[in-house]
Tab-separated table of C-alpha atoms and ligand atoms in Angstrom:
chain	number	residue	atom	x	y	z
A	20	UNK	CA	28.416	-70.454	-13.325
A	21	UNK	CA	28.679	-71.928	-16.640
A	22	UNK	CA	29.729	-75.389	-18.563
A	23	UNK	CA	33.130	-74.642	-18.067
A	24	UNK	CA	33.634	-73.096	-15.121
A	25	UNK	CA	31.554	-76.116	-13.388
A	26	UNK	CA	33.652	-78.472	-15.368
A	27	UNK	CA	37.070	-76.798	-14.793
A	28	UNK	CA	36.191	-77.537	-11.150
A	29	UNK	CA	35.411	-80.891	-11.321
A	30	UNK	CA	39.153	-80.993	-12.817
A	31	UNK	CA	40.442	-79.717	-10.197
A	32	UNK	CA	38.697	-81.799	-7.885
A	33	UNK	CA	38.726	-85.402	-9.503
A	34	UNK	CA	41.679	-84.803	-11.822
A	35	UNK	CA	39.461	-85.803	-14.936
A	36	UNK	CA	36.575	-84.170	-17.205
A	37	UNK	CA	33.008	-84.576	-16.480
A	38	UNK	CA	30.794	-86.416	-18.538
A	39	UNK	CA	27.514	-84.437	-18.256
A	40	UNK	CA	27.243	-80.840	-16.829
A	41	UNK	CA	23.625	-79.909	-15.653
A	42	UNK	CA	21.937	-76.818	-13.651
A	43	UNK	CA	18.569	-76.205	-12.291
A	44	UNK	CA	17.944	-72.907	-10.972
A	45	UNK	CA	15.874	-71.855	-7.878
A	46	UNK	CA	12.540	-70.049	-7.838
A	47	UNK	CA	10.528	-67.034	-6.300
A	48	UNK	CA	6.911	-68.015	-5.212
A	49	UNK	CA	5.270	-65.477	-6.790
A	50	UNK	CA	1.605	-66.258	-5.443
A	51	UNK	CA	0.129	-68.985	-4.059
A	52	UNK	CA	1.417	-69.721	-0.527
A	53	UNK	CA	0.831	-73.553	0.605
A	54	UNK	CA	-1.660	-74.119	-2.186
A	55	UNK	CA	0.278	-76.585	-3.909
A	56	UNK	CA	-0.435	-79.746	-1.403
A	57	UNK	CA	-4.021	-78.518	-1.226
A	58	UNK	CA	-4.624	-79.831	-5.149
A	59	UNK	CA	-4.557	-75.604	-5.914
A	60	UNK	CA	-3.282	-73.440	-8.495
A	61	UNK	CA	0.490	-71.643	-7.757
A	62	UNK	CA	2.278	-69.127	-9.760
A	63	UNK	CA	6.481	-69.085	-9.520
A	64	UNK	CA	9.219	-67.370	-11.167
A	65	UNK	CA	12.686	-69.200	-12.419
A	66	UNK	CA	15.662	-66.881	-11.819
A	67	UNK	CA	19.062	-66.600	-12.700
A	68	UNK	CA	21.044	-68.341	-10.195
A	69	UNK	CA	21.348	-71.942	-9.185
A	70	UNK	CA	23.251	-75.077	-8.629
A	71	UNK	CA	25.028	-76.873	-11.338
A	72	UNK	CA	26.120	-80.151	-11.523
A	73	UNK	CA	29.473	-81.860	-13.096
A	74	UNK	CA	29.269	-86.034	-13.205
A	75	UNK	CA	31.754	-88.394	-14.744
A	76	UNK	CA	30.402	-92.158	-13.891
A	77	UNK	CA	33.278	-94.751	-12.452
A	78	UNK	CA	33.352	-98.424	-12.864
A	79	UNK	CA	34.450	-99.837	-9.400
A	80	UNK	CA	30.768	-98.643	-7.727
A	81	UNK	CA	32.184	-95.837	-5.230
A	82	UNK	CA	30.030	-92.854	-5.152
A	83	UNK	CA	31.837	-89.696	-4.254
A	84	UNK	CA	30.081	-86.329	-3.589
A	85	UNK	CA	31.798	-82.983	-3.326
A	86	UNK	CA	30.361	-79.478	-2.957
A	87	UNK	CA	32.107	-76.080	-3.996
A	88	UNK	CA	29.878	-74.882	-0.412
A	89	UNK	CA	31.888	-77.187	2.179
A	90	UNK	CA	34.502	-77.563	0.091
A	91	UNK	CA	35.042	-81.629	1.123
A	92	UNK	CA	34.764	-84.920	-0.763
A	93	UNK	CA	31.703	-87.205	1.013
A	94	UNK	CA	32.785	-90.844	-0.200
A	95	UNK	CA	30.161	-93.504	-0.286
A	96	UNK	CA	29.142	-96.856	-1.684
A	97	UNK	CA	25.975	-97.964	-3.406
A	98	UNK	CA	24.767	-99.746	0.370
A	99	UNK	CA	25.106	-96.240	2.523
A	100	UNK	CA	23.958	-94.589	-0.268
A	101	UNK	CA	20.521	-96.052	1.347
A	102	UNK	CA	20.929	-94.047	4.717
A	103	UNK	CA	20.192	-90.133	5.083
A	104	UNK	CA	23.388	-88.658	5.955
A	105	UNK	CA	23.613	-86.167	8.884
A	106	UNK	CA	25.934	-83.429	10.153
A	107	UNK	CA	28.323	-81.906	6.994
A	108	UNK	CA	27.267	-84.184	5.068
A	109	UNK	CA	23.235	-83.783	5.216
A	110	UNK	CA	23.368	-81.881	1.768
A	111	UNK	CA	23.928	-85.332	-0.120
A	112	UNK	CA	20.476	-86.540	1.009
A	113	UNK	CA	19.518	-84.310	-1.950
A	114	UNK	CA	21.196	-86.235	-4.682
A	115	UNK	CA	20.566	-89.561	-2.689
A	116	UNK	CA	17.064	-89.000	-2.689
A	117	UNK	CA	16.993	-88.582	-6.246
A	118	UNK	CA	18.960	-91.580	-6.641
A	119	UNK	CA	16.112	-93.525	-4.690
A	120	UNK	CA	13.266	-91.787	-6.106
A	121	UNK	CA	14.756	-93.398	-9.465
A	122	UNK	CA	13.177	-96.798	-9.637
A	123	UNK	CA	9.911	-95.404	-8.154
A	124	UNK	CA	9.545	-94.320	-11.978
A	125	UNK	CA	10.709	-97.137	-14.145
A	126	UNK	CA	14.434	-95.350	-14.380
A	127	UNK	CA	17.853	-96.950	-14.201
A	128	UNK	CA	20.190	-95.784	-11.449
A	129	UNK	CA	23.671	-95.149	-12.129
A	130	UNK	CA	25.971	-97.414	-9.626
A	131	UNK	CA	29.378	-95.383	-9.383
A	132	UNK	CA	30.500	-91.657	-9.938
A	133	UNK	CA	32.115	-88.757	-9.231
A	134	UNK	CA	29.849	-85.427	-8.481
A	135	UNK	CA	30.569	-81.974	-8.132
A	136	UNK	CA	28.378	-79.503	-6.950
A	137	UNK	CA	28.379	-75.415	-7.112
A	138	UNK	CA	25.586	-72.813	-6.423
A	139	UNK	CA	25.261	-69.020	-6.890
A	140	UNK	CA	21.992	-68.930	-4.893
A	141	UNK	CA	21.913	-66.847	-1.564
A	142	UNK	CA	21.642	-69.245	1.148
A	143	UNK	CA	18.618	-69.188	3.338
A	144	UNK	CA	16.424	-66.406	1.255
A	145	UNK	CA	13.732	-69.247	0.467
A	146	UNK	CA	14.775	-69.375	-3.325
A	147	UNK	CA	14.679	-73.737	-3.069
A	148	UNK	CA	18.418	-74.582	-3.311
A	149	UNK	CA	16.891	-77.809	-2.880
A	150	UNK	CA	14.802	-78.091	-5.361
A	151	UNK	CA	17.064	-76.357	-7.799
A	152	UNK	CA	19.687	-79.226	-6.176
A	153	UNK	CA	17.787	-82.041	-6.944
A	154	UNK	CA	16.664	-81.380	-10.660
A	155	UNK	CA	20.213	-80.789	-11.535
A	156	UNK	CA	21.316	-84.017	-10.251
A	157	UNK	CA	18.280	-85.721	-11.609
A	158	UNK	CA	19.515	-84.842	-15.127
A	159	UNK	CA	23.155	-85.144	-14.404
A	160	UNK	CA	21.982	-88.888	-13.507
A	161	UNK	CA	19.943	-89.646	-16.159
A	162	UNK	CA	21.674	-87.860	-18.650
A	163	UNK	CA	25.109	-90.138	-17.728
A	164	UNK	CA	22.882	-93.077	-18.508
A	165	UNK	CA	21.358	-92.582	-21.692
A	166	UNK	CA	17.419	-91.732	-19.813
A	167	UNK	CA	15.445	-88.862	-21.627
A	168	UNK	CA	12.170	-88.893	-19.675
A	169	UNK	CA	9.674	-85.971	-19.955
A	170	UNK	CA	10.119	-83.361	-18.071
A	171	UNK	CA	7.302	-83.988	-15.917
A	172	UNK	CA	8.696	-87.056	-14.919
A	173	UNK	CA	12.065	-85.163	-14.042
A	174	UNK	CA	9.884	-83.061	-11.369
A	175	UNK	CA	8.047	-85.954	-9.721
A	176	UNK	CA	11.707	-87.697	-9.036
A	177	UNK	CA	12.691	-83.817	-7.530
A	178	UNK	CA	9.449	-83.928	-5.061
A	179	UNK	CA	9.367	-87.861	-4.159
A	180	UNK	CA	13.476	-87.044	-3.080
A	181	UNK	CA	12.174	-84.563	-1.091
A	182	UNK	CA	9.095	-86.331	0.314
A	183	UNK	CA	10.206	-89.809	0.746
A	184	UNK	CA	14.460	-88.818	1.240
A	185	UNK	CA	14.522	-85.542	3.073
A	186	UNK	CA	11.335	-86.153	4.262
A	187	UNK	CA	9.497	-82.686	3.829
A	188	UNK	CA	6.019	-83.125	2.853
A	189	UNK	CA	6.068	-80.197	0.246
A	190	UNK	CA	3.989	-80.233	-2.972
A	191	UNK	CA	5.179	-79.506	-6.488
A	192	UNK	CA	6.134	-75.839	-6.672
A	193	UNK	CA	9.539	-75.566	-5.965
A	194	UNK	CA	10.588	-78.367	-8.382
A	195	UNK	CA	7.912	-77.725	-10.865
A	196	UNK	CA	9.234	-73.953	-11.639
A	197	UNK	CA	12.566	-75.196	-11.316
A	198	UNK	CA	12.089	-77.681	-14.312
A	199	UNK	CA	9.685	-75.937	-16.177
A	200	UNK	CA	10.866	-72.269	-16.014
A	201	UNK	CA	11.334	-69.351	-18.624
A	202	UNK	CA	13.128	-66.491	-18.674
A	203	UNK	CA	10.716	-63.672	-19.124
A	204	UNK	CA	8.082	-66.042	-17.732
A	205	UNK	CA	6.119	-66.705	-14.970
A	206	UNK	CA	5.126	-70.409	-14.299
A	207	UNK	CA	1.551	-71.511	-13.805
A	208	UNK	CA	1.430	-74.946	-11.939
A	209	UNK	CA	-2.246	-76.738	-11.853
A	210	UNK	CA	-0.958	-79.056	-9.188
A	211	UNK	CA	-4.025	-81.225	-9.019
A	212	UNK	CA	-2.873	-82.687	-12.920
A	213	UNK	CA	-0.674	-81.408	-12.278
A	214	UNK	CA	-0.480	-79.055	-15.716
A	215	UNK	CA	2.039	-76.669	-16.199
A	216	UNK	CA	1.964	-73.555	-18.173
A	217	UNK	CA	4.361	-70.617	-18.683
A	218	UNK	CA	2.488	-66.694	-18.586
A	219	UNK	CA	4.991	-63.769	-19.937
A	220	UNK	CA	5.793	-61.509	-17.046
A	221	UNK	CA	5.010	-57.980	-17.913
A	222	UNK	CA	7.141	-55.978	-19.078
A	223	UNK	CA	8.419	-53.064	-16.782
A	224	UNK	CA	7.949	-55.364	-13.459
A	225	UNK	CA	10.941	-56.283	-11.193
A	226	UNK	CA	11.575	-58.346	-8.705
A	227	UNK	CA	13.214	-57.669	-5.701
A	228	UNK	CA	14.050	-60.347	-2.343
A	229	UNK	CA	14.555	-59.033	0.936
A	230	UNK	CA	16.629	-61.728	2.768
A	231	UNK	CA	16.201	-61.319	6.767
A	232	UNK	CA	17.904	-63.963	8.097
A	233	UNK	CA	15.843	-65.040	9.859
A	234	UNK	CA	14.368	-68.952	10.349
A	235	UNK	CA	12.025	-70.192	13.182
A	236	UNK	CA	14.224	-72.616	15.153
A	237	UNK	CA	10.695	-75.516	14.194
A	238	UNK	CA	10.707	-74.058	10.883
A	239	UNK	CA	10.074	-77.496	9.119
A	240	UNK	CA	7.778	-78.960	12.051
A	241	UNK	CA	6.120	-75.317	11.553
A	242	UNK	CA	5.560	-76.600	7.694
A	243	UNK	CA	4.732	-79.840	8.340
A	244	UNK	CA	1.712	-79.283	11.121
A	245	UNK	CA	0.200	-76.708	8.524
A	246	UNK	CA	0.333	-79.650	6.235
A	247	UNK	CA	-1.767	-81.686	8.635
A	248	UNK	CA	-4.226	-78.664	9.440
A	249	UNK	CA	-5.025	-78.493	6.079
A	250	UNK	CA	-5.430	-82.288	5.819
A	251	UNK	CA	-7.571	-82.567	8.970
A	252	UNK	CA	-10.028	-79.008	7.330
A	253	UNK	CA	-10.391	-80.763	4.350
A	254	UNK	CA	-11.321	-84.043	6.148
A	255	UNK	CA	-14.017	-81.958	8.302
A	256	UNK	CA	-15.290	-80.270	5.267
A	257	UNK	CA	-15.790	-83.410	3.384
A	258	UNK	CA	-13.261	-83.328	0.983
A	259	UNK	CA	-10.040	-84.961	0.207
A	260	UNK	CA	-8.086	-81.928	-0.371
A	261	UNK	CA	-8.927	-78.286	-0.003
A	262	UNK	CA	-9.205	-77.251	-3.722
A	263	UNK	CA	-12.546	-79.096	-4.128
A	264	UNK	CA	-13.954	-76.567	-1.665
A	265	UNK	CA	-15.089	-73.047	-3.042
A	266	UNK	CA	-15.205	-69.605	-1.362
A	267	UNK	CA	-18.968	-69.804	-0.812
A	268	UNK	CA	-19.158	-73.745	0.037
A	269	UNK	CA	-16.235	-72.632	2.626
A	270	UNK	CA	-18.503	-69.569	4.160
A	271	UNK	CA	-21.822	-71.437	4.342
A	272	UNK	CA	-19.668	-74.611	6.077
A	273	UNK	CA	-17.964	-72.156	8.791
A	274	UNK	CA	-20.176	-72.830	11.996
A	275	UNK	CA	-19.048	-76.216	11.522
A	276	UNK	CA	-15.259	-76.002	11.480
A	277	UNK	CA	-13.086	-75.292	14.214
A	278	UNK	CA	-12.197	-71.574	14.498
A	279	UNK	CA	-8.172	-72.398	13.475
A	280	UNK	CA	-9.025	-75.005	10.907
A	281	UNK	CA	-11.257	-72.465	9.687
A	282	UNK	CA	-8.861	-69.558	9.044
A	283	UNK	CA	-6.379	-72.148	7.722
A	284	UNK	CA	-8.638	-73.562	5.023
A	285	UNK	CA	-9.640	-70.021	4.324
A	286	UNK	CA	-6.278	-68.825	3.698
A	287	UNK	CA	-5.764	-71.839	0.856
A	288	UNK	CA	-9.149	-71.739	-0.532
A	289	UNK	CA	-8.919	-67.650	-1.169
A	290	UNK	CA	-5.422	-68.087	-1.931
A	291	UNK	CA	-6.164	-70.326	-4.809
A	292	UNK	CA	-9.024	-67.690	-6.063
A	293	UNK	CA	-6.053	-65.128	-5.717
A	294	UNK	CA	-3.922	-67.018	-8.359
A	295	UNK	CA	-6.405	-67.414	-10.793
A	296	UNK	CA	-7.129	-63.581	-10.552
A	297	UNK	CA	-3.382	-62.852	-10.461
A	298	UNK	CA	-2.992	-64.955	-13.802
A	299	UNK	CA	-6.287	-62.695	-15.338
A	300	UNK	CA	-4.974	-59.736	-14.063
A	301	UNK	CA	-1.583	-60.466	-15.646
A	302	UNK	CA	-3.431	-61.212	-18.965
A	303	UNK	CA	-5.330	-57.928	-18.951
A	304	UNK	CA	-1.727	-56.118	-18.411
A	305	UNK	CA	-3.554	-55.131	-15.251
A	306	UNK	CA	-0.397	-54.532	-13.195
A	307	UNK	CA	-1.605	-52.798	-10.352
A	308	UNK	CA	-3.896	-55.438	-9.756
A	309	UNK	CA	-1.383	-58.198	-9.689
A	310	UNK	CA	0.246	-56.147	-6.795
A	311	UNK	CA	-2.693	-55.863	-4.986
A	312	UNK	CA	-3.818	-59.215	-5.385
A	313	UNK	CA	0.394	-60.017	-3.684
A	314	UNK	CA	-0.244	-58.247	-0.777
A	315	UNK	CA	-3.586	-59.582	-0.312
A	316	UNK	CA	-1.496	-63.231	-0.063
A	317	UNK	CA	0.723	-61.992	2.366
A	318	UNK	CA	-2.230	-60.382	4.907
A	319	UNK	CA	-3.652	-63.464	4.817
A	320	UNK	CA	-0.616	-65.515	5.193
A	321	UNK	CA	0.014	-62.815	8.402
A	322	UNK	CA	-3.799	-63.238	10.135
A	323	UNK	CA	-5.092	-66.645	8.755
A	324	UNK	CA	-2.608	-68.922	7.682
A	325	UNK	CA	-0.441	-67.058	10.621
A	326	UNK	CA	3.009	-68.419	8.777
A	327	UNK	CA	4.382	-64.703	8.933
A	328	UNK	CA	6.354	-62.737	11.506
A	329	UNK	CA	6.955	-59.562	12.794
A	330	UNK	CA	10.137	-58.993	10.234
A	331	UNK	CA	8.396	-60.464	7.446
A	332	UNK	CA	5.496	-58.234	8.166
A	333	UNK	CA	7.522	-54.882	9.092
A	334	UNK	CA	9.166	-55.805	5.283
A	335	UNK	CA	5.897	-55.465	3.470
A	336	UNK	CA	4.644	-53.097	5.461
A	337	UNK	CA	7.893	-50.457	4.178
A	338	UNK	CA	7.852	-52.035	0.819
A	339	UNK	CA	3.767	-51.202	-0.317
A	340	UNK	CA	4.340	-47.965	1.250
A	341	UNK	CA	7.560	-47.056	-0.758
A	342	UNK	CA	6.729	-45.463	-4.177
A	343	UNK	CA	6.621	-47.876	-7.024
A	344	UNK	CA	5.625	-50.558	-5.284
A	345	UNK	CA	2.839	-52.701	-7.118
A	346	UNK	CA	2.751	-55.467	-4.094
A	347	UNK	CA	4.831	-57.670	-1.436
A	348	UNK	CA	4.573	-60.388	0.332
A	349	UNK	CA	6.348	-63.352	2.092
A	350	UNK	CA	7.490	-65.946	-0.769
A	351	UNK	CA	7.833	-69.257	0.189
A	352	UNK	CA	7.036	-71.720	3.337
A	353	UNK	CA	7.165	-69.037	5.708
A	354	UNK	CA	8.022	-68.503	9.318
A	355	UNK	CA	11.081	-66.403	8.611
A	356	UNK	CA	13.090	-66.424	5.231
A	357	UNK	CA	12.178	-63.397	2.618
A	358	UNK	CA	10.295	-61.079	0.962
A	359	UNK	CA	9.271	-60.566	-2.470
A	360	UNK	CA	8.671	-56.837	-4.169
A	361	UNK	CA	7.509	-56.640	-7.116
A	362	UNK	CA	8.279	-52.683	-8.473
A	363	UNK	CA	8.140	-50.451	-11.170
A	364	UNK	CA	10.955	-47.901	-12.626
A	365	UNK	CA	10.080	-45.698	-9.368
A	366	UNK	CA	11.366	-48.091	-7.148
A	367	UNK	CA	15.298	-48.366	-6.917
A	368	UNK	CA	18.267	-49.081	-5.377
A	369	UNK	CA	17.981	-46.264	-3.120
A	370	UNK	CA	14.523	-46.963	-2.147
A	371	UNK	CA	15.572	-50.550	-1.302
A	372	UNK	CA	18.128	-48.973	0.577
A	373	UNK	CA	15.599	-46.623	2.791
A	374	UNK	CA	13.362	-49.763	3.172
A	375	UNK	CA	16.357	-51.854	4.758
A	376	UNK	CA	18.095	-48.624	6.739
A	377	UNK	CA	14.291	-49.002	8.525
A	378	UNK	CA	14.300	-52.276	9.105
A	379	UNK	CA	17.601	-52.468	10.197
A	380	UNK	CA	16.925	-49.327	12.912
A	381	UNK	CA	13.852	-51.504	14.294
A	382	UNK	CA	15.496	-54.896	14.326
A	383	UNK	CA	18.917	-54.281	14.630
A	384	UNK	CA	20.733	-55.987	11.726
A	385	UNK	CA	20.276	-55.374	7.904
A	386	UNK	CA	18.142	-57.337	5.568
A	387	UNK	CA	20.260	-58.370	2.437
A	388	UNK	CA	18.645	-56.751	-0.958
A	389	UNK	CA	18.354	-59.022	-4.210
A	390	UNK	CA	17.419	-57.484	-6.987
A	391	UNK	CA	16.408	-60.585	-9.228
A	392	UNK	CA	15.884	-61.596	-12.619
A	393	UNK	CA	13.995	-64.182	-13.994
A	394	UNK	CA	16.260	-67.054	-15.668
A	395	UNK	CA	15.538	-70.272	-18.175
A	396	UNK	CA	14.461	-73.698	-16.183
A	397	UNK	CA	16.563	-77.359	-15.546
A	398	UNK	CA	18.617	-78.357	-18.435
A	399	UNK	CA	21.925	-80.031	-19.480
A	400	UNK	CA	24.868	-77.554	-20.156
B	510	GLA	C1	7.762	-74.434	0.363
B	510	GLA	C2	7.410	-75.784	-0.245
B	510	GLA	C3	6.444	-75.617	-1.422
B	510	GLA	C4	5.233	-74.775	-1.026
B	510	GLA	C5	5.681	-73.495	-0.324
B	510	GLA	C6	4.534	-72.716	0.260
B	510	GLA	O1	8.499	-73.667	-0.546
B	510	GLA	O2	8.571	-76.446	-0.666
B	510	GLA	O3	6.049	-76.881	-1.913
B	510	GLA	O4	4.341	-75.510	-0.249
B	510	GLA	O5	6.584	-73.756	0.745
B	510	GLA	O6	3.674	-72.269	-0.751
């Protein structure tokens, strides 16, 4: 997917070149799992694929949206524009919440276009298509109209679309790695500033997903009441979010808190000790530490924060007993989706192979295997 390919399509499509060509790409939580709303520290990775974004502007106000994916043209006006769309067309609610998220920042919106849409990310495998969705339209947008705000700016639009639009109450992660990632690079989020920072991945370290298919029918009610668990812990603890709370404040507190809100808050407030040791660990060239530190995240993410499952779990379990191996662990919201491996030279295709002929004799049906590489962030083609 590249300027021209994305722009030859539009051709074909609106019979005309595009005037901006933009692509975001998705991301790999590398650790940090639901520490982002909590004020905490995350760590991501940018990869290769995403979804690009071809936009010529029109003059009579019509809006029309088309995606490579269903292959139709959604036509709108500026007034439904206002209204989340449902059924085939639900995946415009990305690009309309960036359109509404617009003037909550002092920028312009564009009135009329024509919009293409194409993405090379694996559906479902909790890589944020929608993240990577809505930074690419947010600079196809303002790029059309002559707006250059920071960058930073560019990720709050991507998260208030998805807060205030979609309506999931995620923090900054998935849009923060998309528009501020590096190849080579890991990306540091401080999400309380939030500050972002980029830390070199080292060398001889791969990534590898393991897609399972699988989603928990509540999967975004599942999010959201974690959301409000943390909320209420934090509340009970005294606090307005659960960063200001630290590992021995939680421990001495712990009579106090009910025993769920306990092992939730637990789960973010170690979590958010785990990144910072993940990013030493990573500066010391300490590898085998990172990986231990990953699997850590996803134990506690399987008995505290209890957003695992038994594939997720069966996953990891193969993967940190396959040789070369640093670490593994769920990546993303959880309750189904993927894993993440991060391996040495040891570890190859054949390995992945073993790891996915097992799961696929205990659960009937094969995981897809994604080797991955890490990719530049947002930009204009
Ligand atoms: C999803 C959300 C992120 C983050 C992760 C869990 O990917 O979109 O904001 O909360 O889950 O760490």
């Amino acid at each position: 997917m590249n300027k021209a390919s994305l722009a030859a399509q539009f051709q074909k499509v609106f019979g005309r070149q595009p005037d901006i060509v933009t692509r975001a790409p998705g991301r790999i939580e590398f650790i940090g799992n639901h520490t982002d709303y909590n004020g905490g520290t995350v760590l991501g990775a940018s990869i290769d694929r995403g979804v690009g974004v071809a936009l010529a502007r029109r003059t009579d106000g019509e809006r029309n949206f088309h995606s490579s994916y269903t292959g139709k043209t959604v036509r709108l006006t500026a007034a439904d524009a206002q209204v989340k769309q449902t059924g085939e067309a639900s995946w415009t609610n990305y690009p309309l919440g960036v359109l509404a998220a617009l003037p909550h920042f002092g920028l312009g919106v564009i009135e009329g276009f024509d919009y293409f849409a194409d993405s090379d990310l694996p559906t479902g495998a909790g890589l944020s298509s929608s993240a990577a969705i809505e930074l690419a339209s947010a600079l196809a947008f303002l790029g059309a109209t002559g707006q250059t705000p920071d960058r930073e700016t560019v990720v709050k639009v991507g998260k208030h679309a998805e807060n205030h639009f979609v309506g999931v109450p995620c923090g900054i992660l998935d849009q923060g790695v998309s528009g501020f990632g590096k190849a080579g690079h890991l990306v540091f989020i401080d999400c309380a500033g939030p500050r972002f920072a980029t830390v070199p991945m080292p060398s001889g370290a791969d990534f590898w997903i393991f897609n399972t298919h699988t989603k928990h029918a509540l999967v975004d009610g599942l999010y959201a009441a974690r959301h409000r668990e943390c909320m209420a812990a934090a509340h009970t603890l005294g606090v307005k979010l659960l960063v200001e709370v630290s590992v021995d404040k939680l421990r001495a507190a712990e009579s106090g808190v009910e025993a769920t809100a306990f092992k939730r808050a637990r789960h973010v407030v170690e979590e958010i000790a785990r990144v910072d040791g993940t990013v030493q660990a990573l500066r010391a060239g300490d590898i085998g530490k990172v990986g231990a530190l990953l699997t850590a995240s996803h134990r506690s993410s399987q008995h505290l924060f209890e957003n695992s499952t038994p594939e997720l779990d069966f996953l990891v379990d193969a993967l940190v007993a396959s040789a070369g191996v640093y670490g593994a662990r769920l990546t993303g919201g959880g309750f189904g989706g993927a894993v993440m491996a991060l391996a040495g030279a040891g570890f190859g295709a054949a390995q992945a192979e073993a790891v996915a002929a097992a799961y696929a004799a205990r659960f009937g049906a094969r995981p897809d295997i994604l080797p991955m590489r890490t990719g530049d962030g947002a930009a204009v083609l």
